[in-house]
Coordinates of C-alpha atoms in Angstrom, one line a residue:
M1 CA 151.2 75.2 165.2
L2 CA 152.2 77.9 162.7
K3 CA 155.7 79.2 162.9
S4 CA 154.4 82.8 163.0
V5 CA 152.3 82.0 166.1
E6 CA 155.3 80.5 167.9
I7 CA 157.4 83.6 167.1
Q8 CA 154.6 85.8 168.4
R9 CA 154.4 84.0 171.7
R10 CA 158.2 84.2 172.1
Q11 CA 158.1 87.9 171.4
S12 CA 155.5 88.3 174.1
E13 CA 157.7 86.5 176.5
I14 CA 160.7 88.7 175.6
R15 CA 158.6 91.9 176.1
Q16 CA 157.5 90.6 179.5
S17 CA 161.1 89.8 180.6
L18 CA 162.4 93.2 179.3
A19 CA 159.6 95.0 181.2
E20 CA 160.8 93.3 184.4
L21 CA 164.5 94.2 183.8
V22 CA 163.9 97.7 182.7
G23 CA 161.9 98.4 185.9
K24 CA 164.9 97.9 188.1
D25 CA 166.8 101.0 189.1
S26 CA 170.2 99.4 189.3
P27 CA 170.4 96.2 187.3
T28 CA 173.3 93.8 187.8
E29 CA 175.9 93.1 185.2
D30 CA 174.2 89.8 184.3
E31 CA 170.8 91.6 184.0
T32 CA 172.3 94.3 181.7
R33 CA 173.8 91.6 179.5
S34 CA 170.5 89.7 179.5
M35 CA 168.7 92.8 178.3
G36 CA 171.1 93.2 175.4
E37 CA 170.6 89.5 174.4
L38 CA 166.8 89.8 174.7
D39 CA 166.8 92.9 172.6
N40 CA 168.9 91.3 169.8
E41 CA 166.7 88.2 169.9
Y42 CA 163.6 90.4 169.6
R43 CA 165.0 92.3 166.6
A44 CA 165.9 89.0 164.9
N45 CA 162.5 87.5 165.6
E46 CA 160.8 90.5 163.9
T47 CA 162.6 89.5 160.7
R48 CA 161.8 85.9 161.2
Y49 CA 158.1 86.8 161.8
R50 CA 157.8 88.7 158.6
A51 CA 159.4 85.8 156.6
A52 CA 157.0 83.3 158.3
L53 CA 154.0 85.4 157.4
I54 CA 155.0 85.5 153.7
A55 CA 155.6 81.7 153.6
E56 CA 152.4 81.0 155.4
D57 CA 150.4 83.3 153.1
E58 CA 151.4 81.2 150.1
E59 CA 150.4 78.1 152.1
R60 CA 147.0 79.7 152.9
R61 CA 146.3 80.5 149.3
D62 CA 147.2 77.0 148.2
A63 CA 144.9 75.6 151.0
K64 CA 142.1 78.0 150.0
D65 CA 142.2 76.8 146.4
E66 CA 142.2 73.2 147.6
L67 CA 139.2 73.9 149.9
E68 CA 137.3 75.6 147.1
T69 CA 137.7 72.6 144.8
R70 CA 137.6 69.9 147.4
S71 CA 133.8 70.0 147.8
D72 CA 133.3 69.6 144.1
R73 CA 135.7 66.7 143.9
E74 CA 134.2 65.0 146.9
Y75 CA 130.6 65.4 145.5
A76 CA 131.8 64.1 142.1
E77 CA 133.3 61.0 143.8
L78 CA 130.1 60.6 145.7
I79 CA 128.1 60.7 142.5
G80 CA 130.4 58.1 141.1
R81 CA 129.2 55.7 143.8
F82 CA 125.5 56.4 143.3
E83 CA 123.6 53.2 142.7
M84 CA 120.5 53.2 140.5
R85 CA 119.6 49.7 141.6
Q86 CA 119.2 50.9 145.2
V87 CA 116.7 53.4 143.9
A88 CA 114.7 50.8 141.9
L89 CA 114.6 48.4 144.9
A90 CA 113.6 51.2 147.2
L91 CA 110.7 52.0 145.0
D92 CA 109.7 48.4 144.5
E93 CA 110.3 46.8 147.9
G94 CA 110.6 49.9 150.1
R95 CA 114.3 48.9 150.8
T96 CA 116.1 51.6 152.8
L97 CA 118.8 53.5 150.9
D98 CA 122.2 53.5 152.3
G99 CA 125.8 54.7 151.7
P100 CA 126.5 57.5 149.2
T101 CA 123.1 56.9 147.5
A102 CA 121.2 57.8 150.6
E103 CA 123.5 60.8 151.3
I104 CA 122.9 62.2 147.8
V105 CA 119.2 61.6 147.8
Q106 CA 118.9 63.4 151.2
E107 CA 121.0 66.3 150.0
M108 CA 118.7 66.7 147.0
R109 CA 115.5 66.3 149.1
N110 CA 116.7 69.2 151.2
Q111 CA 116.4 71.4 148.2
G112 CA 112.7 70.3 147.8
G113 CA 110.5 69.8 144.8
Y114 CA 110.5 66.0 144.5
R115 CA 107.6 63.6 144.9
G116 CA 109.6 60.5 144.4
I117 CA 113.3 59.7 144.7
P118 CA 115.5 62.3 143.2
V119 CA 118.3 61.1 140.9
P120 CA 121.2 63.4 139.9
W121 CA 121.7 63.8 136.2
Q122 CA 125.4 62.7 136.5
A123 CA 124.2 59.3 137.8
L124 CA 122.9 58.5 134.3
E125 CA 126.5 58.1 133.0
L126 CA 127.1 54.6 131.7
R127 CA 129.8 52.9 133.8
A128 CA 132.0 49.9 133.7
G129 CA 133.6 47.7 136.3
E130 CA 130.9 47.8 138.9
T131 CA 131.2 45.0 141.5
I132 CA 128.6 43.3 143.7
A133 CA 130.9 42.1 146.4
S134 CA 132.0 45.5 147.6
G135 CA 128.7 47.2 146.7
T136 CA 130.8 50.1 145.4
P137 CA 130.7 51.1 141.7
D138 CA 134.0 51.7 140.0
P139 CA 133.3 54.1 137.2
I140 CA 135.9 54.6 134.4
Q141 CA 135.8 58.3 134.8
T142 CA 133.9 60.6 137.2
R143 CA 132.7 63.9 135.7
P144 CA 131.1 66.5 137.9
I145 CA 129.4 68.6 135.2
I146 CA 126.2 68.2 133.4
D147 CA 127.8 68.2 130.0
A148 CA 129.2 64.7 130.7
I149 CA 125.8 63.1 130.6
F150 CA 125.4 63.2 126.8
P151 CA 128.9 63.8 125.5
D152 CA 128.1 62.1 122.1
S153 CA 124.6 63.6 121.7
V154 CA 123.9 65.8 118.6
A155 CA 123.3 68.8 120.8
G156 CA 126.7 68.3 122.5
R157 CA 128.5 67.9 119.1
M158 CA 126.8 71.1 117.9
G159 CA 128.3 73.0 120.7
A160 CA 125.3 73.2 123.1
E161 CA 126.1 73.9 126.7
M162 CA 124.1 72.1 129.3
L163 CA 123.5 73.8 132.6
N164 CA 122.0 72.5 135.9
I165 CA 119.9 75.1 137.7
D166 CA 118.8 74.6 141.3
A167 CA 115.7 76.8 141.2
G168 CA 114.2 79.8 139.4
E169 CA 115.1 81.3 136.0
V170 CA 118.5 82.1 134.5
E171 CA 118.9 84.9 132.0
W172 CA 121.8 86.0 129.8
P173 CA 122.0 89.7 129.0
V174 CA 123.1 89.9 125.3
V175 CA 124.5 93.2 124.0
T176 CA 122.4 94.5 121.1
Q177 CA 123.8 98.0 120.9
G178 CA 127.1 99.1 122.4
A179 CA 130.0 101.5 121.9
S180 CA 130.1 103.6 118.7
V181 CA 133.3 104.8 116.9
S182 CA 133.8 107.7 114.6
W183 CA 136.5 110.1 113.4
Q184 CA 136.9 113.8 114.0
S185 CA 136.1 115.3 110.6
T186 CA 137.6 118.7 111.4
E187 CA 140.1 120.1 113.9
A188 CA 137.4 121.6 116.1
G189 CA 134.7 119.1 115.2
S190 CA 133.1 116.4 117.4
V191 CA 134.0 112.8 117.1
G192 CA 130.3 111.9 117.0
S193 CA 127.6 111.2 119.6
A194 CA 127.5 108.1 121.8
Q195 CA 124.7 105.6 121.6
A196 CA 122.9 103.9 124.4
F197 CA 124.3 100.6 125.7
Q198 CA 121.4 98.1 125.2
T199 CA 120.9 94.5 126.0
T200 CA 118.2 91.9 125.6
D201 CA 117.6 88.9 128.0
R202 CA 117.7 85.3 126.9
P203 CA 116.0 83.4 129.6
L204 CA 115.9 79.7 130.6
A205 CA 112.6 79.0 132.5
P206 CA 111.3 75.8 134.1
D207 CA 108.3 75.7 131.9
H208 CA 108.8 72.3 130.1
T209 CA 108.8 68.9 131.8
L210 CA 109.8 65.7 130.1
G211 CA 108.4 62.4 131.3
V212 CA 110.5 59.3 130.9
Q213 CA 108.9 56.0 131.6
M214 CA 110.4 52.6 131.9
K215 CA 109.2 49.1 132.9
L216 CA 111.2 46.8 135.1
T217 CA 110.2 43.1 135.2
R218 CA 110.4 41.0 138.3
K219 CA 113.4 39.2 136.9
S220 CA 115.3 42.4 136.3
L221 CA 114.5 43.5 139.8
K222 CA 116.0 40.3 141.2
Q223 CA 119.2 40.8 139.1
S224 CA 120.4 43.4 141.6
G225 CA 123.9 43.5 140.2
A226 CA 125.7 45.4 137.5
A227 CA 123.5 44.1 134.8
M228 CA 120.4 45.9 136.2
E229 CA 122.5 49.0 137.1
Q230 CA 123.7 49.4 133.5
A231 CA 120.3 48.6 132.0
V232 CA 118.5 51.3 134.0
R233 CA 121.3 53.8 133.1
R234 CA 121.3 52.8 129.5
D235 CA 117.5 53.1 129.1
M236 CA 117.2 56.4 130.7
N237 CA 120.3 57.8 129.1
S238 CA 119.3 56.9 125.6
A239 CA 115.6 57.9 126.0
I240 CA 116.4 61.3 127.4
S241 CA 119.3 61.9 125.0
A242 CA 117.2 61.1 121.9
E243 CA 114.3 63.3 123.0
L244 CA 116.6 66.1 124.1
D245 CA 118.3 66.1 120.6
R246 CA 114.9 66.3 119.0
V247 CA 113.4 69.2 120.9
V248 CA 116.6 71.2 121.0
F249 CA 116.4 71.6 117.2
M250 CA 112.8 70.6 116.3
G251 CA 110.8 71.6 119.4
V252 CA 107.5 73.1 118.4
N253 CA 106.9 75.3 121.5
T254 CA 103.5 73.8 122.0
E255 CA 102.1 70.8 123.9
G256 CA 104.8 71.3 126.5
E257 CA 107.8 71.2 124.2
P258 CA 110.4 74.0 124.3
D259 CA 111.1 76.2 121.2
G260 CA 113.6 74.3 119.0
V261 CA 116.4 76.2 117.4
I262 CA 115.5 75.3 113.8
L263 CA 111.7 75.5 113.9
G264 CA 111.9 78.5 116.2
A265 CA 114.6 80.3 114.3
S266 CA 112.4 83.4 113.7
N267 CA 111.5 83.6 117.4
Y268 CA 115.2 83.6 118.4
G269 CA 116.1 86.1 115.6
I270 CA 118.2 83.5 113.8
T271 CA 118.7 84.1 110.0
D272 CA 116.7 81.5 108.1
T273 CA 117.6 81.4 104.4
G274 CA 114.9 79.8 102.2
L275 CA 116.6 77.9 99.4
D276 CA 113.6 76.3 97.8
A277 CA 115.9 74.5 95.4
E278 CA 118.5 71.7 95.2
P279 CA 121.6 72.5 97.2
T280 CA 124.9 73.5 95.7
Y281 CA 128.3 74.1 97.1
A282 CA 127.7 77.8 96.6
N283 CA 124.8 77.8 98.9
F284 CA 126.9 76.4 101.8
L285 CA 129.7 78.8 101.0
T286 CA 127.4 81.8 101.2
E287 CA 126.3 80.8 104.7
I288 CA 129.9 80.4 105.9
V289 CA 130.8 83.8 104.3
A290 CA 127.9 85.3 106.2
F291 CA 129.4 84.0 109.5
M292 CA 132.7 85.7 108.6
S293 CA 131.0 89.0 107.6
A294 CA 129.3 89.0 111.0
N295 CA 132.7 88.5 112.7
A296 CA 131.4 85.3 114.2
I297 CA 134.2 83.1 112.8
K298 CA 137.7 83.6 111.4
S299 CA 137.9 80.3 109.4
P300 CA 135.3 77.8 108.0
G301 CA 136.7 75.2 110.4
E302 CA 135.0 76.9 113.3
V303 CA 131.5 76.1 111.9
M304 CA 129.5 73.0 112.8
A305 CA 126.8 71.8 110.5
L306 CA 123.8 69.5 111.2
M307 CA 122.1 67.7 108.3
H308 CA 119.6 64.9 107.8
P309 CA 120.9 61.5 106.4
E310 CA 118.9 62.1 103.2
L311 CA 120.7 65.3 102.5
F312 CA 124.0 63.6 103.2
G313 CA 123.0 60.8 100.7
Y314 CA 122.2 63.3 98.0
L315 CA 125.4 65.3 98.4
E316 CA 127.5 62.1 98.6
S317 CA 125.9 60.8 95.4
N318 CA 126.7 63.9 93.4
V319 CA 130.2 63.9 92.0
N320 CA 131.8 67.1 90.9
E321 CA 133.1 66.4 87.4
T322 CA 135.9 69.0 87.7
L323 CA 137.3 67.9 91.1
Q324 CA 136.2 64.3 90.9
I325 CA 135.0 64.3 94.4
T326 CA 131.4 64.3 95.8
E327 CA 129.7 67.5 96.8
Y328 CA 129.7 66.2 100.4
Q329 CA 133.5 65.8 100.3
R330 CA 133.8 69.2 98.8
L331 CA 131.8 70.7 101.7
A332 CA 133.8 68.7 104.2
L333 CA 137.0 70.0 102.6
L334 CA 135.8 73.6 103.0
M335 CA 134.9 73.1 106.7
T336 CA 137.9 71.1 107.7
G337 CA 140.8 72.1 105.4
R338 CA 141.7 68.4 105.1
K339 CA 141.8 65.9 102.3
P340 CA 138.3 65.2 101.2
T341 CA 138.6 61.4 101.3
G342 CA 139.1 58.8 104.0
F343 CA 137.9 60.8 107.0
S344 CA 134.7 61.6 108.9
P345 CA 134.7 65.3 109.8
Q346 CA 133.8 65.9 113.4
N347 CA 132.2 69.3 112.7
I348 CA 129.6 67.8 110.3
V349 CA 126.8 66.0 112.3
I350 CA 124.4 63.7 110.5
S351 CA 121.2 62.8 112.4
G352 CA 117.8 61.5 111.5
N353 CA 116.5 62.4 114.9
A354 CA 117.5 66.0 115.4
I355 CA 116.0 66.9 112.0
D356 CA 112.6 65.6 110.8
T357 CA 112.5 63.3 107.8
P358 CA 111.5 65.1 104.6
T359 CA 107.9 64.3 103.6
E360 CA 107.0 67.0 101.1
S361 CA 106.9 66.7 97.3
P362 CA 109.6 67.3 96.3
P363 CA 111.1 66.4 99.7
E364 CA 112.5 69.4 101.6
T365 CA 114.9 69.4 104.6
Q366 CA 116.8 71.9 106.7
M367 CA 120.4 72.4 107.6
L368 CA 121.7 74.2 110.7
M369 CA 125.1 75.8 111.0
A370 CA 126.5 77.0 114.4
T371 CA 129.7 78.2 115.9
S372 CA 131.0 79.1 119.4
T373 CA 132.2 82.7 119.5
G374 CA 134.4 84.0 122.3
G375 CA 133.8 81.0 124.4
V376 CA 130.0 81.5 124.3
A377 CA 128.0 78.4 123.3
P378 CA 125.5 78.9 120.4
I379 CA 122.8 77.0 122.3
F380 CA 122.0 76.7 126.1
V381 CA 120.1 73.7 127.5
G382 CA 119.0 74.2 131.1
T383 CA 117.9 71.4 133.4
W384 CA 116.4 72.0 136.9
G385 CA 117.5 69.9 139.9
G386 CA 117.7 66.2 139.2
I387 CA 115.3 63.6 137.8
D388 CA 112.2 62.9 139.9
L389 CA 111.7 59.2 139.9
I390 CA 108.2 58.1 140.8
R391 CA 106.9 54.5 141.1
D392 CA 103.7 53.0 139.7
P393 CA 103.2 49.7 141.5
Y394 CA 99.7 49.0 140.1
T395 CA 99.9 48.9 136.3
D396 CA 102.1 45.8 136.3
A397 CA 101.1 44.3 139.6
A398 CA 99.8 41.1 138.1
S399 CA 103.3 40.2 136.7
G400 CA 105.2 41.6 139.7
G401 CA 106.8 44.3 137.6
L402 CA 107.4 47.9 138.4
R403 CA 106.8 51.0 136.3
L404 CA 109.0 54.1 136.8
T405 CA 108.3 57.6 135.6
G406 CA 111.1 60.1 135.6
L407 CA 110.2 63.8 135.4
A408 CA 112.9 66.1 134.1
T409 CA 112.4 69.8 133.7
M410 CA 114.4 71.5 131.0
D411 CA 114.4 74.5 128.6
V412 CA 116.3 75.7 125.5
T413 CA 117.5 79.2 124.5
V414 CA 120.0 80.9 122.2
A415 CA 122.4 83.6 123.5
R416 CA 123.5 85.2 120.2
P417 CA 121.5 84.6 117.0
A418 CA 124.6 85.6 115.0
Q419 CA 126.2 82.3 116.0
L420 CA 123.5 80.3 114.2
R421 CA 122.2 80.1 110.6
V422 CA 119.4 77.9 109.2
L423 CA 119.2 76.9 105.5
S424 CA 115.7 75.7 104.9
G425 CA 113.8 74.6 101.8
I426 CA 116.6 72.3 100.7
Q427 CA 115.0 70.1 98.0
I428 CA 116.1 66.5 97.6
P429 CA 114.9 65.1 94.3
S430 CA 113.5 61.6 94.3
S431 CA 115.9 59.1 92.9

């Protein structure tokens, strides 16, 4: 029982005793002395009561914070014990789900929208140390947020923020016109007129669904231990991650794909500079200076760059005669401020998947530069619910195999175009 409650009850008893004593016309000496003692105790309890309330208020605040985060922690721990092999066996043999896996699936089904067995995105994390004896996975680290699924993906390294949405659309109002400033030109003059505060919405809508298919052989289904668990996670993780990296940057906004950041630069309002020539250090410097002029960055080290391996090869093969370093090392030195040799800069990402292979004559490629400004990610990737895993028992029935189709709904948007710049038409001469 709380101390304040105990004091309140004692105060009530004292008031009741005092009421009885005060009601007497001629109290005895003992009763008079008792009234004095009760009065002193009552006064002292008032001070103790206030002190107890102050102490308990801090305890309540601590408990409130714990309660607010406990549900997230408990769900994260539950996700860490989700077993993909249970899902596969349930789809193949009709085996009943149990334990945390059944609890999570039931919770997701209550939100609706699944034909098959729903799988949370966090369950795709690759894990280690899972045991068959206890039936409980032992992940190295449990992460409750969607960003943890593809921590090493190109989109993640380029600062994209991944959000999980239960249902409906999500919009970010971005300020396009705000407060105006001006000086009073004369003593009695006006400081200028105000302009309307205007915003534009950057929506994420569940209009794009990705299908992920995998084939499980009869042998793999019988290997119901950690090997199968990791195989399913690894296949789905790598397949979704690779396609996600591609459409985030090179999505064509047709045939079900979302609008990619590079190919859809004009739709997002992103500045696209057509180089139409071989790249030089000055071209990259111009783009970084443009970020600074737009107040998007304070130093070149805040910029992340994405390029194709062929562009990297071209820059690395060109040696600056004056500095005796390659053009790639020179760019890396600009963007990191570190020595240009013996390191791999983290803010320069090289990918043959996120940017299409040059096929023109002469071959032309693109380069994307991005930055996070004021804690706002340059790119948002939205996913809806979990992965809807549906079985196909007929295609591979003759071999006893099982085909699974995972349906994942996602979309891409850009919050502030000023945080991104595209350099296109970069020509790479044939060697």
